[in-house]
């Protein structure tokens, strides 16, 4: 399945704007959520083809939301790329164990992000 619809989950307006700008310029349809809880609601109403997930957010963190999405039969086929400032190798391994397909450390390099999306699609 070609990736068209991408959900960006990040509590930072700056990050959401930056990622949205990069993706829209490449022809993707983008929606955003400011929290894990909002993301879980949006996924149920309009299932994205890919999710870009921050880790450090109020309420449920990105690890918890990634785990919930990857364990739900209705959403487990949606790939998740974690985009976070947490650059430790243990964080990366933990994120992948929760069900993420890939892991990018902020600041996000647009070319790296687009290459990872292309590899999934």
PDB file of N, CA, C and O in Angstrom, residues 2-82:
ATOM      1  N   UNK A   2       0.632   2.134  -0.902  1.00  0.00           N
ATOM      2  CA  UNK A   2       1.383   3.385  -0.942  1.00  0.00           C
ATOM      3  C   UNK A   2       0.972   4.270   0.225  1.00  0.00           C
ATOM      4  O   UNK A   2      -0.200   4.335   0.580  1.00  0.00           O
ATOM      5  N   UNK A   3       1.928   4.910   0.837  1.00  0.00           N
ATOM      6  CA  UNK A   3       1.656   5.784   1.968  1.00  0.00           C
ATOM      7  C   UNK A   3       1.196   7.143   1.447  1.00  0.00           C
ATOM      8  O   UNK A   3       1.909   7.790   0.675  1.00  0.00           O
ATOM      9  N   UNK A   4      -0.009   7.547   1.826  1.00  0.00           N
ATOM     10  CA  UNK A   4      -0.558   8.845   1.445  1.00  0.00           C
ATOM     11  C   UNK A   4      -0.895   9.684   2.675  1.00  0.00           C
ATOM     12  O   UNK A   4      -0.504  10.818   2.773  1.00  0.00           O
ATOM     13  N   UNK A   5      -1.644   9.070   3.626  1.00  0.00           N
ATOM     14  CA  UNK A   5      -2.125   9.794   4.813  1.00  0.00           C
ATOM     15  C   UNK A   5      -1.183   9.546   5.991  1.00  0.00           C
ATOM     16  O   UNK A   5      -0.964   8.411   6.389  1.00  0.00           O
ATOM     17  N   UNK A   6      -0.662  10.630   6.543  1.00  0.00           N
ATOM     18  CA  UNK A   6       0.274  10.538   7.666  1.00  0.00           C
ATOM     19  C   UNK A   6      -0.281  11.323   8.848  1.00  0.00           C
ATOM     20  O   UNK A   6      -0.717  12.455   8.701  1.00  0.00           O
ATOM     21  N   UNK A   7      -0.249  10.685  10.021  1.00  0.00           N
ATOM     22  CA  UNK A   7      -0.651  11.345  11.267  1.00  0.00           C
ATOM     23  C   UNK A   7       0.608  11.695  12.051  1.00  0.00           C
ATOM     24  O   UNK A   7       1.434  10.823  12.331  1.00  0.00           O
ATOM     25  N   UNK A   8       0.753  12.979  12.384  1.00  0.00           N
ATOM     26  CA  UNK A   8       1.876  13.449  13.195  1.00  0.00           C
ATOM     27  C   UNK A   8       1.370  13.629  14.624  1.00  0.00           C
ATOM     28  O   UNK A   8       0.409  14.359  14.856  1.00  0.00           O
ATOM     29  N   UNK A   9       2.019  12.945  15.570  1.00  0.00           N
ATOM     30  CA  UNK A   9       1.637  13.035  16.982  1.00  0.00           C
ATOM     31  C   UNK A   9       2.786  13.696  17.737  1.00  0.00           C
ATOM     32  O   UNK A   9       3.843  13.093  17.913  1.00  0.00           O
ATOM     33  N   UNK A  10       2.593  14.950  18.145  1.00  0.00           N
ATOM     34  CA  UNK A  10       3.655  15.695  18.835  1.00  0.00           C
ATOM     35  C   UNK A  10       3.011  16.844  19.602  1.00  0.00           C
ATOM     36  O   UNK A  10       2.137  17.522  19.065  1.00  0.00           O
ATOM     37  N   UNK A  11       3.434  17.064  20.831  1.00  0.00           N
ATOM     38  CA  UNK A  11       2.854  18.147  21.633  1.00  0.00           C
ATOM     39  C   UNK A  11       3.471  19.507  21.296  1.00  0.00           C
ATOM     40  O   UNK A  11       2.980  20.532  21.736  1.00  0.00           O
ATOM     41  N   UNK A  12       4.517  19.528  20.461  1.00  0.00           N
ATOM     42  CA  UNK A  12       5.168  20.785  20.091  1.00  0.00           C
ATOM     43  C   UNK A  12       4.566  21.348  18.803  1.00  0.00           C
ATOM     44  O   UNK A  12       4.687  20.730  17.742  1.00  0.00           O
ATOM     45  N   UNK A  13       3.949  22.545  18.877  1.00  0.00           N
ATOM     46  CA  UNK A  13       3.412  23.156  17.656  1.00  0.00           C
ATOM     47  C   UNK A  13       4.492  23.364  16.595  1.00  0.00           C
ATOM     48  O   UNK A  13       4.236  23.216  15.404  1.00  0.00           O
ATOM     49  N   UNK A  14       5.710  23.696  17.021  1.00  0.00           N
ATOM     50  CA  UNK A  14       6.812  23.927  16.086  1.00  0.00           C
ATOM     51  C   UNK A  14       7.140  22.646  15.316  1.00  0.00           C
ATOM     52  O   UNK A  14       7.307  22.668  14.095  1.00  0.00           O
ATOM     53  N   UNK A  15       7.242  21.523  16.042  1.00  0.00           N
ATOM     54  CA  UNK A  15       7.541  20.240  15.383  1.00  0.00           C
ATOM     55  C   UNK A  15       6.424  19.841  14.432  1.00  0.00           C
ATOM     56  O   UNK A  15       6.684  19.377  13.317  1.00  0.00           O
ATOM     57  N   UNK A  16       5.172  19.998  14.878  1.00  0.00           N
ATOM     58  CA  UNK A  16       4.035  19.639  14.009  1.00  0.00           C
ATOM     59  C   UNK A  16       4.075  20.462  12.730  1.00  0.00           C
ATOM     60  O   UNK A  16       3.885  19.925  11.638  1.00  0.00           O
ATOM     61  N   UNK A  17       4.344  21.763  12.858  1.00  0.00           N
ATOM     62  CA  UNK A  17       4.397  22.641  11.690  1.00  0.00           C
ATOM     63  C   UNK A  17       5.536  22.227  10.750  1.00  0.00           C
ATOM     64  O   UNK A  17       5.355  22.117   9.540  1.00  0.00           O
ATOM     65  N   UNK A  18       6.707  22.010  11.305  1.00  0.00           N
ATOM     66  CA  UNK A  18       7.878  21.643  10.513  1.00  0.00           C
ATOM     67  C   UNK A  18       7.637  20.341   9.741  1.00  0.00           C
ATOM     68  O   UNK A  18       7.850  20.272   8.523  1.00  0.00           O
ATOM     69  N   UNK A  19       7.184  19.299  10.437  1.00  0.00           N
ATOM     70  CA  UNK A  19       6.955  18.006   9.791  1.00  0.00           C
ATOM     71  C   UNK A  19       5.828  18.086   8.761  1.00  0.00           C
ATOM     72  O   UNK A  19       5.926  17.527   7.669  1.00  0.00           O
ATOM     73  N   UNK A  20       4.762  18.813   9.105  1.00  0.00           N
ATOM     74  CA  UNK A  20       3.641  18.976   8.172  1.00  0.00           C
ATOM     75  C   UNK A  20       4.129  19.653   6.891  1.00  0.00           C
ATOM     76  O   UNK A  20       3.802  19.216   5.778  1.00  0.00           O
ATOM     77  N   UNK A  21       4.924  20.712   7.032  1.00  0.00           N
ATOM     78  CA  UNK A  21       5.441  21.449   5.886  1.00  0.00           C
ATOM     79  C   UNK A  21       6.272  20.540   4.976  1.00  0.00           C
ATOM     80  O   UNK A  21       6.083  20.524   3.759  1.00  0.00           O
ATOM     81  N   UNK A  22       7.182  19.767   5.568  1.00  0.00           N
ATOM     82  CA  UNK A  22       8.036  18.855   4.793  1.00  0.00           C
ATOM     83  C   UNK A  22       7.178  17.846   4.022  1.00  0.00           C
ATOM     84  O   UNK A  22       7.397  17.609   2.830  1.00  0.00           O
ATOM     85  N   UNK A  23       6.183  17.279   4.694  1.00  0.00           N
ATOM     86  CA  UNK A  23       5.387  16.207   4.088  1.00  0.00           C
ATOM     87  C   UNK A  23       4.399  16.715   3.037  1.00  0.00           C
ATOM     88  O   UNK A  23       4.229  16.090   1.991  1.00  0.00           O
ATOM     89  N   UNK A  24       3.761  17.845   3.302  1.00  0.00           N
ATOM     90  CA  UNK A  24       2.792  18.392   2.332  1.00  0.00           C
ATOM     91  C   UNK A  24       3.508  18.771   1.035  1.00  0.00           C
ATOM     92  O   UNK A  24       2.987  18.551  -0.056  1.00  0.00           O
ATOM     93  N   UNK A  25       4.726  19.304   1.151  1.00  0.00           N
ATOM     94  CA  UNK A  25       5.493  19.670  -0.048  1.00  0.00           C
ATOM     95  C   UNK A  25       5.822  18.446  -0.901  1.00  0.00           C
ATOM     96  O   UNK A  25       6.100  18.583  -2.088  1.00  0.00           O
ATOM     97  N   UNK A  26       5.799  17.269  -0.285  1.00  0.00           N
ATOM     98  CA  UNK A  26       6.071  16.028  -1.019  1.00  0.00           C
ATOM     99  C   UNK A  26       4.773  15.314  -1.410  1.00  0.00           C
ATOM    100  O   UNK A  26       4.796  14.168  -1.855  1.00  0.00           O
ATOM    101  N   UNK A  27       3.635  15.982  -1.194  1.00  0.00           N
ATOM    102  CA  UNK A  27       2.371  15.443  -1.683  1.00  0.00           C
ATOM    103  C   UNK A  27       1.602  14.545  -0.732  1.00  0.00           C
ATOM    104  O   UNK A  27       0.605  13.939  -1.119  1.00  0.00           O
ATOM    105  N   UNK A  28       2.050  14.462   0.525  1.00  0.00           N
ATOM    106  CA  UNK A  28       1.331  13.646   1.501  1.00  0.00           C
ATOM    107  C   UNK A  28       0.141  14.406   2.081  1.00  0.00           C
ATOM    108  O   UNK A  28       0.157  15.631   2.161  1.00  0.00           O
ATOM    109  N   UNK A  29      -0.863  13.668   2.497  1.00  0.00           N
ATOM    110  CA  UNK A  29      -1.995  14.228   3.236  1.00  0.00           C
ATOM    111  C   UNK A  29      -1.658  14.084   4.715  1.00  0.00           C
ATOM    112  O   UNK A  29      -1.336  12.984   5.176  1.00  0.00           O
ATOM    113  N   UNK A  30      -1.699  15.191   5.455  1.00  0.00           N
ATOM    114  CA  UNK A  30      -1.219  15.181   6.838  1.00  0.00           C
ATOM    115  C   UNK A  30      -2.314  15.614   7.811  1.00  0.00           C
ATOM    116  O   UNK A  30      -3.026  16.583   7.567  1.00  0.00           O
ATOM    117  N   UNK A  31      -2.429  14.873   8.913  1.00  0.00           N
ATOM    118  CA  UNK A  31      -3.257  15.312  10.038  1.00  0.00           C
ATOM    119  C   UNK A  31      -2.366  15.281  11.270  1.00  0.00           C
ATOM    120  O   UNK A  31      -1.304  14.659  11.264  1.00  0.00           O
ATOM    121  N   UNK A  32      -2.781  16.002  12.315  1.00  0.00           N
ATOM    122  CA  UNK A  32      -1.939  16.089  13.510  1.00  0.00           C
ATOM    123  C   UNK A  32      -2.742  15.813  14.774  1.00  0.00           C
ATOM    124  O   UNK A  32      -3.962  15.964  14.791  1.00  0.00           O
ATOM    125  N   UNK A  33      -2.023  15.418  15.808  1.00  0.00           N
ATOM    126  CA  UNK A  33      -2.592  15.240  17.141  1.00  0.00           C
ATOM    127  C   UNK A  33      -1.579  15.787  18.139  1.00  0.00           C
ATOM    128  O   UNK A  33      -0.373  15.616  17.957  1.00  0.00           O
ATOM    129  N   UNK A  34      -2.092  16.448  19.202  1.00  0.00           N
ATOM    130  CA  UNK A  34      -1.207  17.057  20.200  1.00  0.00           C
ATOM    131  C   UNK A  34      -0.890  16.125  21.357  1.00  0.00           C
ATOM    132  O   UNK A  34      -0.059  16.448  22.198  1.00  0.00           O
ATOM    133  N   UNK A  35      -1.568  14.977  21.422  1.00  0.00           N
ATOM    134  CA  UNK A  35      -1.350  14.047  22.531  1.00  0.00           C
ATOM    135  C   UNK A  35      -1.611  12.621  22.066  1.00  0.00           C
ATOM    136  O   UNK A  35      -2.245  12.400  21.025  1.00  0.00           O
ATOM    137  N   UNK A  36      -1.153  11.687  22.867  1.00  0.00           N
ATOM    138  CA  UNK A  36      -1.404  10.283  22.560  1.00  0.00           C
ATOM    139  C   UNK A  36      -2.881   9.960  22.568  1.00  0.00           C
ATOM    140  O   UNK A  36      -3.380   9.219  21.716  1.00  0.00           O
ATOM    141  N   UNK A  37      -3.593  10.544  23.515  1.00  0.00           N
ATOM    142  CA  UNK A  37      -5.036  10.288  23.614  1.00  0.00           C
ATOM    143  C   UNK A  37      -5.763  10.792  22.367  1.00  0.00           C
ATOM    144  O   UNK A  37      -6.626  10.093  21.814  1.00  0.00           O
ATOM    145  N   UNK A  38      -5.405  12.001  21.909  1.00  0.00           N
ATOM    146  CA  UNK A  38      -6.019  12.546  20.693  1.00  0.00           C
ATOM    147  C   UNK A  38      -5.671  11.666  19.487  1.00  0.00           C
ATOM    148  O   UNK A  38      -6.512  11.424  18.613  1.00  0.00           O
ATOM    149  N   UNK A  39      -4.441  11.177  19.450  1.00  0.00           N
ATOM    150  CA  UNK A  39      -4.015  10.311  18.348  1.00  0.00           C
ATOM    151  C   UNK A  39      -4.856   9.040  18.293  1.00  0.00           C
ATOM    152  O   UNK A  39      -5.307   8.629  17.220  1.00  0.00           O
ATOM    153  N   UNK A  40      -5.099   8.425  19.452  1.00  0.00           N
ATOM    154  CA  UNK A  40      -5.881   7.189  19.482  1.00  0.00           C
ATOM    155  C   UNK A  40      -7.305   7.418  18.977  1.00  0.00           C
ATOM    156  O   UNK A  40      -7.865   6.573  18.277  1.00  0.00           O
ATOM    157  N   UNK A  41      -7.885   8.570  19.293  1.00  0.00           N
ATOM    158  CA  UNK A  41      -9.226   8.901  18.792  1.00  0.00           C
ATOM    159  C   UNK A  41      -9.202   9.118  17.278  1.00  0.00           C
ATOM    160  O   UNK A  41     -10.068   8.616  16.559  1.00  0.00           O
ATOM    161  N   UNK A  42      -8.207   9.852  16.786  1.00  0.00           N
ATOM    162  CA  UNK A  42      -8.126  10.144  15.356  1.00  0.00           C
ATOM    163  C   UNK A  42      -7.905   8.877  14.533  1.00  0.00           C
ATOM    164  O   UNK A  42      -8.428   8.750  13.428  1.00  0.00           O
ATOM    165  N   UNK A  43      -7.112   7.959  15.050  1.00  0.00           N
ATOM    166  CA  UNK A  43      -6.821   6.723  14.331  1.00  0.00           C
ATOM    167  C   UNK A  43      -8.099   5.915  14.111  1.00  0.00           C
ATOM    168  O   UNK A  43      -8.287   5.300  13.063  1.00  0.00           O
ATOM    169  N   UNK A  44      -8.977   5.944  15.103  1.00  0.00           N
ATOM    170  CA  UNK A  44     -10.229   5.181  14.999  1.00  0.00           C
ATOM    171  C   UNK A  44     -11.160   5.777  13.939  1.00  0.00           C
ATOM    172  O   UNK A  44     -11.846   5.047  13.226  1.00  0.00           O
ATOM    173  N   UNK A  45     -11.194   7.120  13.805  1.00  0.00           N
ATOM    174  CA  UNK A  45     -12.115   7.757  12.865  1.00  0.00           C
ATOM    175  C   UNK A  45     -11.541   7.868  11.457  1.00  0.00           C
ATOM    176  O   UNK A  45     -12.284   7.807  10.484  1.00  0.00           O
ATOM    177  N   UNK A  46     -10.224   8.056  11.335  1.00  0.00           N
ATOM    178  CA  UNK A  46      -9.607   8.207  10.022  1.00  0.00           C
ATOM    179  C   UNK A  46      -8.232   7.559  10.062  1.00  0.00           C
ATOM    180  O   UNK A  46      -7.230   8.202  10.383  1.00  0.00           O
ATOM    181  N   UNK A  47      -8.192   6.269   9.744  1.00  0.00           N
ATOM    182  CA  UNK A  47      -6.962   5.484   9.887  1.00  0.00           C
ATOM    183  C   UNK A  47      -5.877   5.972   8.916  1.00  0.00           C
ATOM    184  O   UNK A  47      -6.074   5.967   7.705  1.00  0.00           O
ATOM    185  N   UNK A  48      -4.733   6.397   9.462  1.00  0.00           N
ATOM    186  CA  UNK A  48      -3.640   6.860   8.604  1.00  0.00           C
ATOM    187  C   UNK A  48      -2.865   5.674   8.009  1.00  0.00           C
ATOM    188  O   UNK A  48      -3.023   4.538   8.445  1.00  0.00           O
ATOM    189  N   UNK A  49      -2.013   5.958   7.032  1.00  0.00           N
ATOM    190  CA  UNK A  49      -1.148   4.938   6.449  1.00  0.00           C
ATOM    191  C   UNK A  49       0.178   4.867   7.197  1.00  0.00           C
ATOM    192  O   UNK A  49       0.922   3.904   7.048  1.00  0.00           O
ATOM    193  N   UNK A  50       0.488   5.926   7.966  1.00  0.00           N
ATOM    194  CA  UNK A  50       1.739   6.015   8.716  1.00  0.00           C
ATOM    195  C   UNK A  50       1.544   6.987   9.869  1.00  0.00           C
ATOM    196  O   UNK A  50       0.821   7.967   9.733  1.00  0.00           O
ATOM    197  N   UNK A  51       2.221   6.711  10.985  1.00  0.00           N
ATOM    198  CA  UNK A  51       2.173   7.608  12.143  1.00  0.00           C
ATOM    199  C   UNK A  51       3.601   8.015  12.502  1.00  0.00           C
ATOM    200  O   UNK A  51       4.487   7.164  12.594  1.00  0.00           O
ATOM    201  N   UNK A  52       3.811   9.323  12.675  1.00  0.00           N
ATOM    202  CA  UNK A  52       5.075   9.844  13.204  1.00  0.00           C
ATOM    203  C   UNK A  52       4.810  10.196  14.665  1.00  0.00           C
ATOM    204  O   UNK A  52       4.001  11.070  14.963  1.00  0.00           O
ATOM    205  N   UNK A  53       5.472   9.507  15.582  1.00  0.00           N
ATOM    206  CA  UNK A  53       5.146   9.565  17.010  1.00  0.00           C
ATOM    207  C   UNK A  53       6.264  10.176  17.845  1.00  0.00           C
ATOM    208  O   UNK A  53       7.394   9.679  17.836  1.00  0.00           O
ATOM    209  N   UNK A  54       5.942  11.236  18.578  1.00  0.00           N
ATOM    210  CA  UNK A  54       6.855  11.793  19.573  1.00  0.00           C
ATOM    211  C   UNK A  54       6.792  10.887  20.809  1.00  0.00           C
ATOM    212  O   UNK A  54       5.836  10.130  20.992  1.00  0.00           O
ATOM    213  N   UNK A  55       7.791  10.961  21.661  1.00  0.00           N
ATOM    214  CA  UNK A  55       7.777  10.169  22.897  1.00  0.00           C
ATOM    215  C   UNK A  55       7.357  11.010  24.093  1.00  0.00           C
ATOM    216  O   UNK A  55       6.472  10.641  24.844  1.00  0.00           O
ATOM    217  N   UNK A  56       8.019  12.149  24.298  1.00  0.00           N
ATOM    218  CA  UNK A  56       7.798  12.956  25.499  1.00  0.00           C
ATOM    219  C   UNK A  56       6.587  13.869  25.273  1.00  0.00           C
ATOM    220  O   UNK A  56       6.671  14.865  24.571  1.00  0.00           O
ATOM    221  N   UNK A  57       5.446  13.462  25.862  1.00  0.00           N
ATOM    222  CA  UNK A  57       4.199  14.226  25.746  1.00  0.00           C
ATOM    223  C   UNK A  57       3.442  14.130  27.072  1.00  0.00           C
ATOM    224  O   UNK A  57       3.628  13.165  27.810  1.00  0.00           O
ATOM    225  N   UNK A  58       2.588  15.104  27.357  1.00  0.00           N
ATOM    226  CA  UNK A  58       1.754  14.991  28.555  1.00  0.00           C
ATOM    227  C   UNK A  58       0.757  13.843  28.383  1.00  0.00           C
ATOM    228  O   UNK A  58       0.420  13.473  27.261  1.00  0.00           O
ATOM    229  N   UNK A  59       0.304  13.288  29.491  1.00  0.00           N
ATOM    230  CA  UNK A  59      -0.607  12.141  29.408  1.00  0.00           C
ATOM    231  C   UNK A  59       0.189  10.911  29.009  1.00  0.00           C
ATOM    232  O   UNK A  59       1.313  10.709  29.471  1.00  0.00           O
ATOM    233  N   UNK A  60      -0.388  10.095  28.149  1.00  0.00           N
ATOM    234  CA  UNK A  60       0.327   8.901  27.697  1.00  0.00           C
ATOM    235  C   UNK A  60       1.537   9.310  26.870  1.00  0.00           C
ATOM    236  O   UNK A  60       1.448  10.192  26.016  1.00  0.00           O
ATOM    237  N   UNK A  61       2.673   8.644  27.120  1.00  0.00           N
ATOM    238  CA  UNK A  61       3.848   8.955  26.309  1.00  0.00           C
ATOM    239  C   UNK A  61       3.806   8.144  25.013  1.00  0.00           C
ATOM    240  O   UNK A  61       2.975   7.255  24.830  1.00  0.00           O
ATOM    241  N   UNK A  62       4.707   8.477  24.106  1.00  0.00           N
ATOM    242  CA  UNK A  62       4.716   7.831  22.799  1.00  0.00           C
ATOM    243  C   UNK A  62       4.966   6.339  22.848  1.00  0.00           C
ATOM    244  O   UNK A  62       4.457   5.602  21.998  1.00  0.00           O
ATOM    245  N   UNK A  63       5.749   5.875  23.816  1.00  0.00           N
ATOM    246  CA  UNK A  63       5.961   4.433  23.952  1.00  0.00           C
ATOM    247  C   UNK A  63       4.631   3.733  24.252  1.00  0.00           C
ATOM    248  O   UNK A  63       4.307   2.706  23.665  1.00  0.00           O
ATOM    249  N   UNK A  64       3.853   4.295  25.182  1.00  0.00           N
ATOM    250  CA  UNK A  64       2.569   3.694  25.562  1.00  0.00           C
ATOM    251  C   UNK A  64       1.589   3.692  24.392  1.00  0.00           C
ATOM    252  O   UNK A  64       0.901   2.700  24.155  1.00  0.00           O
ATOM    253  N   UNK A  65       1.530   4.806  23.667  1.00  0.00           N
ATOM    254  CA  UNK A  65       0.597   4.911  22.540  1.00  0.00           C
ATOM    255  C   UNK A  65       1.022   3.976  21.410  1.00  0.00           C
ATOM    256  O   UNK A  65       0.187   3.297  20.802  1.00  0.00           O
ATOM    257  N   UNK A  66       2.327   3.907  21.143  1.00  0.00           N
ATOM    258  CA  UNK A  66       2.833   2.985  20.116  1.00  0.00           C
ATOM    259  C   UNK A  66       2.459   1.553  20.464  1.00  0.00           C
ATOM    260  O   UNK A  66       1.999   0.789  19.609  1.00  0.00           O
ATOM    261  N   UNK A  67       2.631   1.183  21.725  1.00  0.00           N
ATOM    262  CA  UNK A  67       2.284  -0.176  22.172  1.00  0.00           C
ATOM    263  C   UNK A  67       0.793  -0.444  21.981  1.00  0.00           C
ATOM    264  O   UNK A  67       0.393  -1.480  21.471  1.00  0.00           O
ATOM    265  N   UNK A  68      -0.051   0.532  22.352  1.00  0.00           N
ATOM    266  CA  UNK A  68      -1.497   0.364  22.212  1.00  0.00           C
ATOM    267  C   UNK A  68      -1.894   0.178  20.742  1.00  0.00           C
ATOM    268  O   UNK A  68      -2.719  -0.683  20.412  1.00  0.00           O
ATOM    269  N   UNK A  69      -1.302   0.968  19.854  1.00  0.00           N
ATOM    270  CA  UNK A  69      -1.621   0.886  18.422  1.00  0.00           C
ATOM    271  C   UNK A  69      -1.148  -0.441  17.841  1.00  0.00           C
ATOM    272  O   UNK A  69      -1.875  -1.104  17.095  1.00  0.00           O
ATOM    273  N   UNK A  70       0.070  -0.840  18.189  1.00  0.00           N
ATOM    274  CA  UNK A  70       0.637  -2.054  17.590  1.00  0.00           C
ATOM    275  C   UNK A  70       0.013  -3.332  18.142  1.00  0.00           C
ATOM    276  O   UNK A  70       0.134  -4.390  17.528  1.00  0.00           O
ATOM    277  N   UNK A  71      -0.678  -3.252  19.275  1.00  0.00           N
ATOM    278  CA  UNK A  71      -1.325  -4.444  19.838  1.00  0.00           C
ATOM    279  C   UNK A  71      -2.811  -4.532  19.527  1.00  0.00           C
ATOM    280  O   UNK A  71      -3.433  -5.553  19.811  1.00  0.00           O
ATOM    281  N   UNK A  72      -3.374  -3.475  18.939  1.00  0.00           N
ATOM    282  CA  UNK A  72      -4.791  -3.457  18.586  1.00  0.00           C
ATOM    283  C   UNK A  72      -4.939  -4.048  17.179  1.00  0.00           C
ATOM    284  O   UNK A  72      -4.376  -3.510  16.227  1.00  0.00           O
ATOM    285  N   UNK A  73      -5.710  -5.144  17.033  1.00  0.00           N
ATOM    286  CA  UNK A  73      -5.857  -5.765  15.713  1.00  0.00           C
ATOM    287  C   UNK A  73      -6.366  -4.797  14.636  1.00  0.00           C
ATOM    288  O   UNK A  73      -6.036  -4.943  13.461  1.00  0.00           O
ATOM    289  N   UNK A  74      -7.127  -3.777  15.029  1.00  0.00           N
ATOM    290  CA  UNK A  74      -7.679  -2.829  14.056  1.00  0.00           C
ATOM    291  C   UNK A  74      -6.625  -1.847  13.527  1.00  0.00           C
ATOM    292  O   UNK A  74      -6.807  -1.260  12.468  1.00  0.00           O
ATOM    293  N   UNK A  75      -5.528  -1.665  14.278  1.00  0.00           N
ATOM    294  CA  UNK A  75      -4.532  -0.659  13.885  1.00  0.00           C
ATOM    295  C   UNK A  75      -3.109  -1.210  13.784  1.00  0.00           C
ATOM    296  O   UNK A  75      -2.203  -0.467  13.419  1.00  0.00           O
ATOM    297  N   UNK A  76      -2.912  -2.470  14.091  1.00  0.00           N
ATOM    298  CA  UNK A  76      -1.542  -2.993  14.163  1.00  0.00           C
ATOM    299  C   UNK A  76      -0.803  -2.989  12.818  1.00  0.00           C
ATOM    300  O   UNK A  76       0.417  -3.078  12.782  1.00  0.00           O
ATOM    301  N   UNK A  77      -1.547  -2.828  11.721  1.00  0.00           N
ATOM    302  CA  UNK A  77      -0.900  -2.783  10.404  1.00  0.00           C
ATOM    303  C   UNK A  77      -0.395  -1.387  10.035  1.00  0.00           C
ATOM    304  O   UNK A  77       0.255  -1.225   9.004  1.00  0.00           O
ATOM    305  N   UNK A  78      -0.690  -0.384  10.869  1.00  0.00           N
ATOM    306  CA  UNK A  78      -0.233   0.986  10.584  1.00  0.00           C
ATOM    307  C   UNK A  78       1.208   1.139  11.103  1.00  0.00           C
ATOM    308  O   UNK A  78       1.453   1.023  12.296  1.00  0.00           O
ATOM    309  N   UNK A  79       2.157   1.404  10.188  1.00  0.00           N
ATOM    310  CA  UNK A  79       3.542   1.555  10.654  1.00  0.00           C
ATOM    311  C   UNK A  79       3.729   2.855  11.443  1.00  0.00           C
ATOM    312  O   UNK A  79       3.064   3.853  11.174  1.00  0.00           O
ATOM    313  N   UNK A  80       4.624   2.799  12.416  1.00  0.00           N
ATOM    314  CA  UNK A  80       4.931   3.951  13.263  1.00  0.00           C
ATOM    315  C   UNK A  80       6.428   4.226  13.177  1.00  0.00           C
ATOM    316  O   UNK A  80       7.244   3.318  13.336  1.00  0.00           O
ATOM    317  N   UNK A  81       6.758   5.500  12.916  1.00  0.00           N
ATOM    318  CA  UNK A  81       8.148   5.945  13.027  1.00  0.00           C
ATOM    319  C   UNK A  81       8.197   6.893  14.217  1.00  0.00           C
ATOM    320  O   UNK A  81       7.483   7.882  14.260  1.00  0.00           O
ATOM    321  N   UNK A  82       9.024   6.555  15.187  1.00  0.00           N
ATOM    322  CA  UNK A  82       9.178   7.426  16.351  1.00  0.00           C
ATOM    323  C   UNK A  82      10.119   8.572  15.980  1.00  0.00           C
ATOM    324  O   UNK A  82      11.195   8.341  15.415  1.00  0.00           O
TER     325      UNK A  82
END
